[in-house]
Amino acid sequence: MNNLSKPVAILALLLVALTSLLAGLSRLDLHDSTEPREAGVSAEMLQENDYLLPKLNGQPFLEKPPLSYWLQSQSMAALGYTNLAPRIPSVAAAVGCVLLLAWHMGRQRRRPAAGAMAGCLLLTMGSFWLHGRQARQDALLMFGLTLSLLSYYHANNSSRPIHGWLGYVLGLSIATLAKGVIGLAIPAVTIGMFLAIEAGWLDRRLVLSRWVYPVLLALLALLPLVGWLYLLGRQHGFGPVREVVWANSVGRFVGNYEQGAHAEPMYFYLKQLPQIFQPWTLVLVVAIWRWRGKWRADRHRVFAICWLIAPFVLLSLSAGKRPAYLLSLYPAAALLITSYLLDESGPDGLGVLRRLAVAEAVLLGGIGVVLALALRTQLAPATTVLLLTGAVGGMFLLWWAALRMRWRAYFSTGMALMAIGYTAYGARVLPDKINRDSLRRVFAELPRADLHPGGAVLFNPSERVASAARFYLRGPVPTVATAGELDEAWKRWPGGRVLIKARDAEGLANLFAERKLRVGSDEYWIAVTTRGGDRGGQE
């Protein structure tokens, strides 16, 4: 693996990343509350040809800046209203992060194999793989932050820093246009912590220019966001600008934002630590423990640990918390793990590596067995037995390589098994698991809004349902909230159908349920009116 050429390493990594991240996405329906919402906002942007003000079924939706909506809408324009289209920007951002990390580590170590190792470690972190396949802003934010921080490090340690500073500015612009102020705050605390350690511990002197350049260039990087806010305010007034900058940034941080704040206690992320970087959490913990007292020897290691710690503290102080918000820490973790695996030496160090490798072999083998059992309902018995045999055989092969310290064989086997596992899980297990509770089944029973305006009406819909309607029905869908408004809708569109939750329908007269469908814990009715003895819309 040490003799791996740079083009071969990059191409192999790109192929593995695309295969595992795209596996099954075309069959996997939009799920949870976030994906239908993001796809609905993007679809409305495309349908209305209004790229300035994001809207959710006609209402302004300003929780985030518009970069992800711009990219998703153009993906829909190219690929249609498919499951894959709104996820393409996230997949591209995740692949970009993997390649950026490989480029950085390969350049840092002057070994393409080191870069391939870093990229593979990042790609095979479970949460990275999962969020890199979802239609949301987190992967774009991570890509922007990764580009800005890696570019900053190279600019700060290069005799020709211009390319590094350009990457720094571009990365910050992407991060802030994807998710607002947090896209600036995370690099700020990371670089600030690193510069403080550099001035007070590594160099023991303050170099003012090292502080000034990042600040001035960060102001330059804000120009795209400021330009969008200026145009937004000019056309729609100060209210939307205030909502983006204050309510959805400062408000989320301090906990004053009521809708979508995801408020959690300060220790929330501490509880998540054992599972954050799986399956490599144990290796990261051992690496940090083994490096105690040795940080000054490696400036790159110091920078990576600042990237890991400073944003973690910042995000823990924020009132709004979700596991996906920690995605920006994953590249730093991959850098630290790679550095440890490449640098560990000596009898004691090799013994630690051997024990770690055996423990990881048990973990990966167990995951393989669980995956094979999860697939048993979809595969022939002989195929299931073959998969189980492969999982157990792979675990023993990893044990053999670990005990004999055949690290090239160990790493290659482990990465191959994980790539196959993620691909199989994405292609077979997730669609079967997720699609049973998909809203696509519901909207497949309703007429498309672009072909039959008023053919469908939503009664008191949730945010998820309203946005999914815009995506699946491909046009504006009327919404009513009371029985009186529903009566007016029947008069205007006598042949229409209403989508209503069963518990809401119980209090309404003159409804006939043509279809009843259950999505998760909710039952939905597709109903028509029976007023005057006529089931409007039935033929």
Coordinates of C-alpha atoms in Angstrom, one line a residue:
M1 CA 0.0 0.0 0.0
N2 CA 2.9 2.3 0.6
N3 CA 3.7 2.1 -3.2
L4 CA 0.3 3.2 -4.2
S5 CA 0.5 6.0 -6.8
K6 CA -1.5 9.2 -6.2
P7 CA -3.9 8.8 -9.2
V8 CA -4.6 5.2 -8.3
A9 CA -5.3 6.1 -4.7
I10 CA -7.7 9.0 -5.6
L11 CA -9.5 7.0 -8.2
A12 CA -9.9 4.0 -5.9
L13 CA -11.2 6.2 -3.1
L14 CA -13.6 8.0 -5.4
L15 CA -15.0 4.7 -6.7
V16 CA -15.5 3.3 -3.2
A17 CA -17.1 6.6 -1.9
L18 CA -19.5 6.9 -4.8
T19 CA -20.5 3.2 -4.6
S20 CA -21.2 3.2 -0.9
L21 CA -22.8 6.6 -0.7
L22 CA -25.1 6.1 -3.7
A23 CA -26.1 2.6 -2.9
G24 CA -29.9 2.3 -2.8
L25 CA -30.6 6.0 -2.8
S26 CA -32.8 5.8 -5.9
R27 CA -35.0 3.3 -4.0
L28 CA -34.9 5.0 -0.6
D29 CA -37.9 7.4 -0.1
L30 CA -37.5 10.7 1.6
H31 CA -37.8 10.1 5.4
D32 CA -37.9 11.7 8.8
S33 CA -39.1 15.3 8.9
T34 CA -36.1 17.0 7.5
E35 CA -35.7 15.4 4.0
P36 CA -39.3 16.0 2.8
R37 CA -39.1 19.6 4.1
E38 CA -35.8 20.3 2.4
A39 CA -37.0 18.7 -0.8
G40 CA -40.3 20.6 -0.7
V41 CA -38.6 24.0 -0.2
S42 CA -36.2 23.3 -3.1
A43 CA -39.1 22.0 -5.4
E44 CA -41.1 25.2 -4.7
M45 CA -38.0 27.3 -5.5
L46 CA -37.7 25.5 -8.9
Q47 CA -41.4 25.6 -9.6
E48 CA -41.8 29.3 -8.8
N49 CA -38.5 30.3 -10.3
D50 CA -37.9 32.3 -7.2
Y51 CA -34.3 31.7 -5.9
L52 CA -34.3 34.7 -3.5
L53 CA -36.8 33.8 -0.8
P54 CA -37.1 30.1 0.2
K55 CA -40.8 29.2 0.8
L56 CA -42.6 26.2 2.3
N57 CA -45.9 25.7 0.5
G58 CA -46.2 29.4 -0.1
Q59 CA -45.0 30.6 3.3
P60 CA -41.4 32.1 3.8
F61 CA -39.1 29.5 5.2
L62 CA -35.9 31.1 6.5
E63 CA -34.4 28.7 8.9
K64 CA -31.3 28.4 6.7
P65 CA -29.6 30.4 3.9
P66 CA -30.4 29.2 0.4
L67 CA -27.3 27.3 -0.8
S68 CA -28.6 23.8 -0.3
Y69 CA -32.0 24.8 -1.8
W70 CA -30.3 26.3 -4.9
L71 CA -28.3 23.1 -5.4
Q72 CA -31.2 20.7 -4.7
S73 CA -33.5 22.6 -7.1
Q74 CA -30.9 22.4 -9.9
S75 CA -30.5 18.7 -9.2
M76 CA -34.2 18.3 -9.6
A77 CA -34.2 20.3 -12.8
A78 CA -31.6 17.8 -14.2
L79 CA -32.8 14.5 -12.6
G80 CA -36.5 15.1 -12.0
Y81 CA -38.5 14.6 -8.8
T82 CA -36.7 11.4 -7.9
N83 CA -35.5 10.1 -4.5
L84 CA -31.9 10.8 -5.7
A85 CA -32.2 14.3 -6.9
P86 CA -32.4 16.3 -3.6
R87 CA -29.7 14.1 -2.1
I88 CA -27.1 14.7 -4.8
P89 CA -25.6 17.9 -3.2
S90 CA -25.0 16.0 0.1
V91 CA -23.4 13.1 -1.6
A92 CA -21.2 15.4 -3.6
A93 CA -20.2 17.3 -0.4
A94 CA -19.4 14.0 1.4
V95 CA -17.3 12.7 -1.5
G96 CA -15.6 16.1 -1.6
C97 CA -14.7 15.8 2.1
V98 CA -13.2 12.4 1.6
L99 CA -11.1 13.6 -1.3
L100 CA -10.0 16.8 0.5
L101 CA -8.9 14.8 3.5
A102 CA -7.0 12.3 1.3
W103 CA -5.3 15.2 -0.5
H104 CA -4.4 16.9 2.7
M105 CA -3.0 13.8 4.5
G106 CA -1.2 12.6 1.4
R107 CA 0.5 16.0 1.0
Q108 CA 1.2 16.2 4.7
R109 CA 2.9 12.8 4.8
R110 CA 4.1 12.8 1.2
R111 CA 2.5 9.3 0.8
P112 CA -0.7 8.8 -1.2
A113 CA -1.4 5.7 0.9
A114 CA -1.7 8.0 4.0
G115 CA -4.2 10.1 2.2
A116 CA -6.2 7.0 1.2
M117 CA -6.2 5.8 4.8
A118 CA -7.6 9.1 6.1
G119 CA -10.3 9.2 3.4
C120 CA -11.3 5.6 4.1
L121 CA -11.5 6.2 7.8
L122 CA -13.7 9.2 7.3
L123 CA -15.9 7.4 4.8
T124 CA -16.5 4.4 7.0
M125 CA -17.6 6.4 10.1
G126 CA -21.3 5.4 10.4
S127 CA -22.8 8.8 11.0
F128 CA -20.7 10.4 8.2
W129 CA -22.0 7.7 5.8
L130 CA -25.6 8.2 7.0
H131 CA -25.7 12.0 6.9
G132 CA -23.7 12.1 3.6
R133 CA -26.7 10.5 2.0
Q134 CA -29.5 12.8 3.3
A135 CA -31.1 15.8 1.8
R136 CA -30.1 18.4 4.3
Q137 CA -27.5 21.1 4.9
D138 CA -25.1 19.3 7.3
A139 CA -22.9 17.7 4.6
L140 CA -22.5 21.0 2.8
L141 CA -21.6 22.7 6.0
M142 CA -19.0 20.0 6.7
F143 CA -17.5 20.3 3.3
G144 CA -17.2 24.1 3.6
L145 CA -15.6 23.8 7.0
T146 CA -13.2 21.1 5.9
L147 CA -12.1 23.1 2.9
S148 CA -11.6 26.3 4.9
L149 CA -9.7 24.7 7.8
L150 CA -7.4 22.5 5.7
S151 CA -6.8 25.4 3.4
Y152 CA -6.0 27.7 6.4
Y153 CA -3.5 25.1 7.7
H154 CA -1.7 25.0 4.4
A155 CA -1.7 28.7 3.9
N156 CA -0.3 29.1 7.4
N157 CA 2.5 26.6 6.7
S158 CA 3.4 27.3 3.1
S159 CA 5.9 29.6 1.4
R160 CA 3.2 30.2 -1.3
P161 CA 0.0 30.7 0.7
I162 CA -2.2 32.3 -2.0
H163 CA -4.0 29.0 -3.0
G164 CA -4.5 28.2 0.7
W165 CA -6.1 31.5 1.4
L166 CA -8.4 31.2 -1.7
G167 CA -9.5 27.8 -0.4
Y168 CA -10.1 29.3 3.0
V169 CA -12.3 32.1 1.7
L170 CA -14.2 29.7 -0.6
G171 CA -14.8 27.2 2.2
L172 CA -16.1 29.9 4.6
S173 CA -18.4 31.2 1.8
I174 CA -19.9 27.7 1.3
A175 CA -20.3 27.1 5.0
T176 CA -22.0 30.4 5.8
L177 CA -24.3 30.2 2.7
A178 CA -25.2 26.6 3.7
K179 CA -26.0 27.2 7.4
G180 CA -25.4 30.7 8.4
V181 CA -23.4 32.1 11.3
I182 CA -22.3 28.7 12.6
G183 CA -20.3 28.3 9.4
L184 CA -18.2 31.1 10.6
A185 CA -18.2 30.4 14.3
I186 CA -16.7 26.9 14.1
P187 CA -13.6 27.9 12.1
A188 CA -13.3 31.0 14.3
V189 CA -13.1 29.0 17.6
T190 CA -10.8 26.3 16.0
I191 CA -8.3 28.8 14.5
G192 CA -8.5 31.0 17.7
M193 CA -7.7 28.0 19.9
F194 CA -4.8 27.0 17.6
L195 CA -3.3 30.4 17.4
A196 CA -3.5 30.8 21.2
I197 CA -1.7 27.5 21.7
E198 CA 0.8 28.4 19.0
A199 CA 1.6 31.8 20.6
G200 CA 1.6 30.7 24.2
W201 CA 3.1 27.2 23.9
L202 CA 4.6 26.2 20.6
D203 CA 6.3 29.4 19.4
R204 CA 6.1 31.4 22.7
R205 CA 5.6 34.6 20.7
L206 CA 2.7 36.5 19.3
V207 CA 2.7 37.1 15.5
L208 CA 0.0 39.6 14.9
S209 CA -0.3 38.9 11.1
R210 CA -1.4 35.3 11.9
W211 CA -4.4 36.7 13.7
V212 CA -5.2 39.5 11.2
Y213 CA -5.2 37.6 7.9
P214 CA -7.8 35.0 8.9
V215 CA -10.1 37.8 10.3
L216 CA -9.9 40.0 7.2
L217 CA -10.3 37.2 4.8
A218 CA -13.3 35.9 6.8
L219 CA -15.0 39.2 6.2
L220 CA -14.3 38.8 2.5
A221 CA -15.8 35.3 2.7
L222 CA -19.1 36.7 4.1
L223 CA -19.8 38.8 1.0
P224 CA -21.9 36.1 -0.8
L225 CA -24.1 35.8 2.4
V226 CA -24.3 39.5 2.9
G227 CA -25.2 40.0 -0.8
W228 CA -28.1 37.5 -0.5
L229 CA -29.3 39.2 2.7
Y230 CA -29.1 42.6 1.0
L231 CA -31.2 41.5 -1.9
L232 CA -33.6 39.7 0.4
G233 CA -34.1 42.9 2.5
R234 CA -34.4 45.1 -0.5
Q235 CA -37.3 43.1 -1.9
H236 CA -39.0 41.8 1.2
G237 CA -38.0 44.2 4.0
F238 CA -36.0 43.8 7.2
G239 CA -38.2 41.1 8.7
P240 CA -36.8 38.2 6.8
V241 CA -33.2 39.4 7.2
R242 CA -33.7 39.6 11.0
E243 CA -35.2 36.1 11.0
V244 CA -32.2 34.6 9.2
V245 CA -29.5 36.4 11.2
W246 CA -31.0 36.8 14.6
A247 CA -33.9 34.3 15.2
N248 CA -32.4 31.4 13.4
S249 CA -28.8 31.9 14.5
V250 CA -28.5 33.7 17.8
G251 CA -32.0 32.5 18.8
R252 CA -31.1 28.9 18.3
F253 CA -27.8 29.3 20.2
V254 CA -29.4 30.8 23.3
G255 CA -32.6 28.8 23.1
N256 CA -35.1 31.6 22.3
Y257 CA -36.1 30.1 19.0
E258 CA -39.3 28.1 19.5
Q259 CA -39.7 26.2 16.2
G260 CA -37.0 23.7 15.4
A261 CA -34.6 24.7 18.2
H262 CA -33.9 21.1 19.2
A263 CA -33.1 22.2 22.8
E264 CA -31.1 19.7 24.8
P265 CA -29.1 19.9 28.1
M266 CA -25.4 20.9 27.9
Y267 CA -24.2 17.4 28.5
F268 CA -26.2 16.0 25.6
Y269 CA -23.1 15.5 23.3
L270 CA -21.1 13.9 26.2
K271 CA -23.7 11.1 26.2
Q272 CA -23.2 10.8 22.5
L273 CA -19.4 10.4 22.7
P274 CA -19.3 6.5 22.7
Q275 CA -21.1 6.3 19.4
I276 CA -20.1 9.5 17.5
F277 CA -17.1 8.2 15.6
Q278 CA -18.0 4.5 15.4
P279 CA -16.5 2.1 14.5
W280 CA -13.3 4.1 15.2
T281 CA -14.1 5.7 18.6
L282 CA -11.9 3.3 20.5
V283 CA -8.9 4.0 18.3
L284 CA -9.4 7.8 18.7
V285 CA -9.6 7.5 22.5
V286 CA -6.4 5.4 22.6
A287 CA -4.6 7.8 20.3
I288 CA -5.4 10.8 22.5
W289 CA -4.3 8.9 25.6
R290 CA -1.1 7.7 24.0
W291 CA -0.2 11.3 23.0
R292 CA -0.6 12.8 26.4
G293 CA 2.4 15.0 27.1
K294 CA 3.6 14.8 23.5
W295 CA 1.5 17.4 21.8
R296 CA 4.3 20.0 21.2
A297 CA 6.1 17.6 18.9
D298 CA 3.6 17.8 16.1
R299 CA 1.9 21.1 15.1
H300 CA -0.4 19.3 12.7
R301 CA -1.6 17.1 15.6
V302 CA -2.3 20.2 17.7
F303 CA -4.4 21.8 14.9
A304 CA -6.5 18.6 14.5
I305 CA -7.1 18.4 18.3
C306 CA -8.2 22.1 18.3
W307 CA -10.6 21.2 15.4
L308 CA -12.0 18.4 17.5
I309 CA -12.3 20.2 20.9
A310 CA -13.1 23.8 20.2
P311 CA -16.3 23.2 18.1
F312 CA -17.4 20.4 20.5
V313 CA -17.3 22.9 23.3
L314 CA -19.1 25.6 21.2
L315 CA -21.8 23.2 20.1
S316 CA -22.3 22.0 23.7
L317 CA -22.9 25.6 24.8
S318 CA -25.6 26.0 22.2
A319 CA -29.1 25.3 23.3
G320 CA -30.0 23.6 20.1
K321 CA -28.4 20.2 19.7
R322 CA -28.6 17.3 17.3
P323 CA -26.1 14.5 16.6
A324 CA -25.8 15.7 13.0
Y325 CA -24.4 19.0 14.2
L326 CA -21.2 17.2 15.2
L327 CA -20.5 16.2 11.6
S328 CA -17.9 18.9 11.2
L329 CA -15.7 17.2 13.8
Y330 CA -15.5 13.9 11.8
P331 CA -12.6 15.0 9.5
A332 CA -10.6 16.1 12.5
A333 CA -11.1 12.7 14.1
A334 CA -10.1 10.9 10.9
L335 CA -6.9 13.0 10.7
L336 CA -6.0 12.1 14.3
I337 CA -6.7 8.4 13.9
T338 CA -4.6 8.3 10.7
S339 CA -1.7 10.1 12.4
Y340 CA -1.7 7.7 15.3
L341 CA -1.8 4.6 13.1
L342 CA 1.1 5.8 11.0
D343 CA 3.2 7.1 13.9
E344 CA 2.8 4.4 16.6
S345 CA 6.0 2.4 16.9
G346 CA 8.2 0.5 19.4
P347 CA 7.4 -2.7 21.2
D348 CA 4.8 -1.1 23.5
G349 CA 3.1 0.8 20.7
L350 CA 2.9 -2.2 18.5
G351 CA 1.4 -4.2 21.3
V352 CA -1.3 -1.6 21.7
L353 CA -1.9 -1.6 18.0
R354 CA -2.3 -5.3 18.0
R355 CA -4.8 -5.3 20.8
L356 CA -6.7 -2.5 19.1
A357 CA -6.8 -4.4 15.8
V358 CA -8.2 -7.5 17.5
A359 CA -10.9 -5.5 19.3
E360 CA -11.9 -3.8 16.0
A361 CA -11.9 -7.1 14.3
V362 CA -14.5 -8.4 16.8
L363 CA -16.5 -5.2 16.4
L364 CA -16.5 -5.4 12.6
G365 CA -17.2 -9.1 12.5
G366 CA -20.2 -8.6 14.8
I367 CA -21.5 -5.8 12.6
G368 CA -21.2 -8.2 9.6
V369 CA -23.1 -10.9 11.3
V370 CA -25.9 -8.5 12.3
L371 CA -26.1 -7.2 8.7
A372 CA -26.3 -10.8 7.3
L373 CA -29.1 -11.6 9.7
A374 CA -30.9 -8.4 8.8
L375 CA -30.8 -9.4 5.1
R376 CA -32.0 -12.9 5.7
T377 CA -35.7 -12.0 5.0
Q378 CA -34.7 -10.5 1.6
L379 CA -32.3 -13.2 0.4
A380 CA -32.4 -16.9 -0.3
P381 CA -31.2 -19.1 2.6
A382 CA -28.1 -20.1 0.7
T383 CA -27.1 -16.5 0.1
T384 CA -27.7 -15.7 3.8
V385 CA -25.4 -18.6 4.8
L386 CA -22.8 -17.3 2.3
L387 CA -23.0 -13.8 3.8
L388 CA -22.7 -15.2 7.4
T389 CA -19.7 -17.3 6.3
G390 CA -18.1 -14.3 4.7
A391 CA -18.6 -12.1 7.8
V392 CA -17.2 -14.8 10.2
G393 CA -14.4 -15.5 7.7
G394 CA -13.6 -11.8 7.4
M395 CA -13.4 -11.5 11.2
F396 CA -10.9 -14.4 11.4
L397 CA -8.9 -13.0 8.6
L398 CA -8.7 -9.7 10.4
W399 CA -7.6 -11.5 13.6
W400 CA -4.9 -13.4 11.7
A401 CA -3.6 -10.1 10.2
A402 CA -3.7 -8.3 13.6
L403 CA -1.9 -11.1 15.5
R404 CA 0.8 -11.3 12.8
M405 CA 0.9 -7.5 12.4
R406 CA 0.2 -7.7 8.7
W407 CA -1.2 -4.2 8.7
R408 CA -1.5 -3.8 4.9
A409 CA -3.7 -7.0 4.7
Y410 CA -5.6 -5.9 7.8
F411 CA -6.5 -2.5 6.5
S412 CA -7.3 -3.6 3.0
T413 CA -9.5 -6.4 4.3
G414 CA -11.2 -4.3 6.8
M415 CA -12.0 -1.5 4.4
A416 CA -13.2 -3.9 1.7
L417 CA -15.6 -5.6 4.2
M418 CA -16.9 -2.3 5.4
A419 CA -17.4 -0.9 1.9
I420 CA -19.4 -4.1 1.0
G421 CA -21.3 -3.9 4.3
Y422 CA -22.3 -0.2 3.8
T423 CA -23.3 -0.8 0.2
A424 CA -25.4 -3.8 1.1
Y425 CA -27.1 -2.0 4.0
G426 CA -27.9 1.0 1.8
A427 CA -29.1 -1.0 -1.1
R428 CA -31.2 -3.6 0.7
V429 CA -31.8 -3.0 4.4
L430 CA -32.6 0.8 4.5
P431 CA -35.2 0.9 1.7
D432 CA -37.1 -2.0 3.1
K433 CA -37.0 -0.4 6.6
I434 CA -37.7 3.2 5.6
N435 CA -40.2 2.9 2.8
R436 CA -42.8 1.2 4.9
D437 CA -43.4 4.6 6.6
S438 CA -43.0 6.8 3.6
L439 CA -45.3 9.6 2.6
R440 CA -44.7 8.7 -1.1
R441 CA -47.4 5.9 -0.7
V442 CA -49.9 8.5 0.4
F443 CA -49.2 11.1 -2.3
A444 CA -49.2 8.4 -5.0
E445 CA -53.0 8.2 -4.4
L446 CA -53.5 12.0 -5.2
P447 CA -53.5 13.8 -8.5
R448 CA -50.5 15.9 -9.4
A449 CA -50.9 19.6 -8.6
D450 CA -49.3 20.8 -11.8
L451 CA -51.7 18.8 -13.9
H452 CA -54.9 19.0 -11.8
P453 CA -54.8 22.3 -9.7
G454 CA -57.1 21.9 -6.7
G455 CA -57.3 18.2 -7.2
A456 CA -55.8 17.7 -3.8
V457 CA -56.3 19.7 -0.6
L458 CA -54.4 19.4 2.7
F459 CA -56.3 19.7 6.0
N460 CA -54.2 21.2 8.8
P461 CA -51.0 19.5 7.5
S462 CA -47.8 19.2 9.5
E463 CA -44.7 20.8 8.1
R464 CA -43.5 17.4 6.9
V465 CA -46.7 16.7 5.0
A466 CA -47.0 20.2 3.5
S467 CA -43.5 20.2 2.1
A468 CA -43.7 16.6 0.9
A469 CA -46.9 17.5 -1.0
R470 CA -45.0 20.3 -2.8
F471 CA -42.3 17.8 -3.9
Y472 CA -44.4 14.7 -4.7
L473 CA -47.3 16.5 -6.3
R474 CA -45.0 19.0 -8.2
G475 CA -47.0 22.2 -7.6
P476 CA -48.8 24.3 -5.0
V477 CA -51.4 22.4 -2.9
P478 CA -54.2 24.3 -1.2
T479 CA -54.2 24.1 2.6
V480 CA -57.2 24.5 4.9
A481 CA -57.3 24.5 8.7
T482 CA -61.0 24.6 9.6
A483 CA -64.3 22.9 8.6
G484 CA -65.5 26.2 7.1
E485 CA -62.4 26.6 5.0
L486 CA -62.8 23.0 3.8
D487 CA -66.4 23.7 2.8
E488 CA -65.1 26.6 0.7
A489 CA -62.6 24.3 -0.9
W490 CA -65.3 21.8 -1.8
K491 CA -67.2 24.6 -3.5
R492 CA -64.2 25.8 -5.4
W493 CA -62.9 22.3 -6.3
P494 CA -66.0 20.0 -6.1
G495 CA -64.0 17.1 -7.6
G496 CA -61.1 17.5 -5.2
R497 CA -59.8 15.1 -2.5
V498 CA -58.6 16.1 0.9
L499 CA -55.7 14.6 2.7
I500 CA -56.5 14.5 6.4
K501 CA -55.3 12.7 9.5
A502 CA -57.9 10.3 10.9
R503 CA -58.1 12.0 14.3
D504 CA -58.9 15.3 12.5
A505 CA -61.5 13.7 10.3
E506 CA -63.5 12.4 13.3
G507 CA -64.8 15.9 14.0
L508 CA -65.9 16.6 10.4
A509 CA -69.2 15.7 8.8
N510 CA -69.8 14.8 5.2
L511 CA -66.5 13.0 4.6
F512 CA -66.1 9.6 2.9
A513 CA -62.6 8.0 3.1
E514 CA -61.7 6.5 -0.3
R515 CA -58.4 5.3 1.1
K516 CA -56.9 4.9 4.6
L517 CA -53.1 4.6 4.9
R518 CA -50.9 4.3 7.9
V519 CA -47.5 6.1 8.0
G520 CA -45.7 5.4 11.3
S521 CA -48.1 6.1 14.2
D522 CA -50.4 8.3 12.0
E523 CA -53.4 7.2 9.9
Y524 CA -54.2 9.3 6.9
W525 CA -57.5 9.5 5.0
I526 CA -57.8 10.4 1.3
A527 CA -61.4 11.6 1.5
V528 CA -64.1 13.2 -0.6
T529 CA -67.3 15.1 0.3
T530 CA -70.6 13.3 0.7
R531 CA -72.6 16.6 0.9
G532 CA -75.8 16.4 -1.1
G533 CA -75.4 12.7 -1.6
D534 CA -72.6 13.2 -4.1
R535 CA -69.2 11.8 -3.4
G536 CA -67.5 14.5 -5.3
G537 CA -64.7 13.4 -7.6
Q538 CA -65.9 9.7 -7.8
E539 CA -66.7 8.4 -11.2

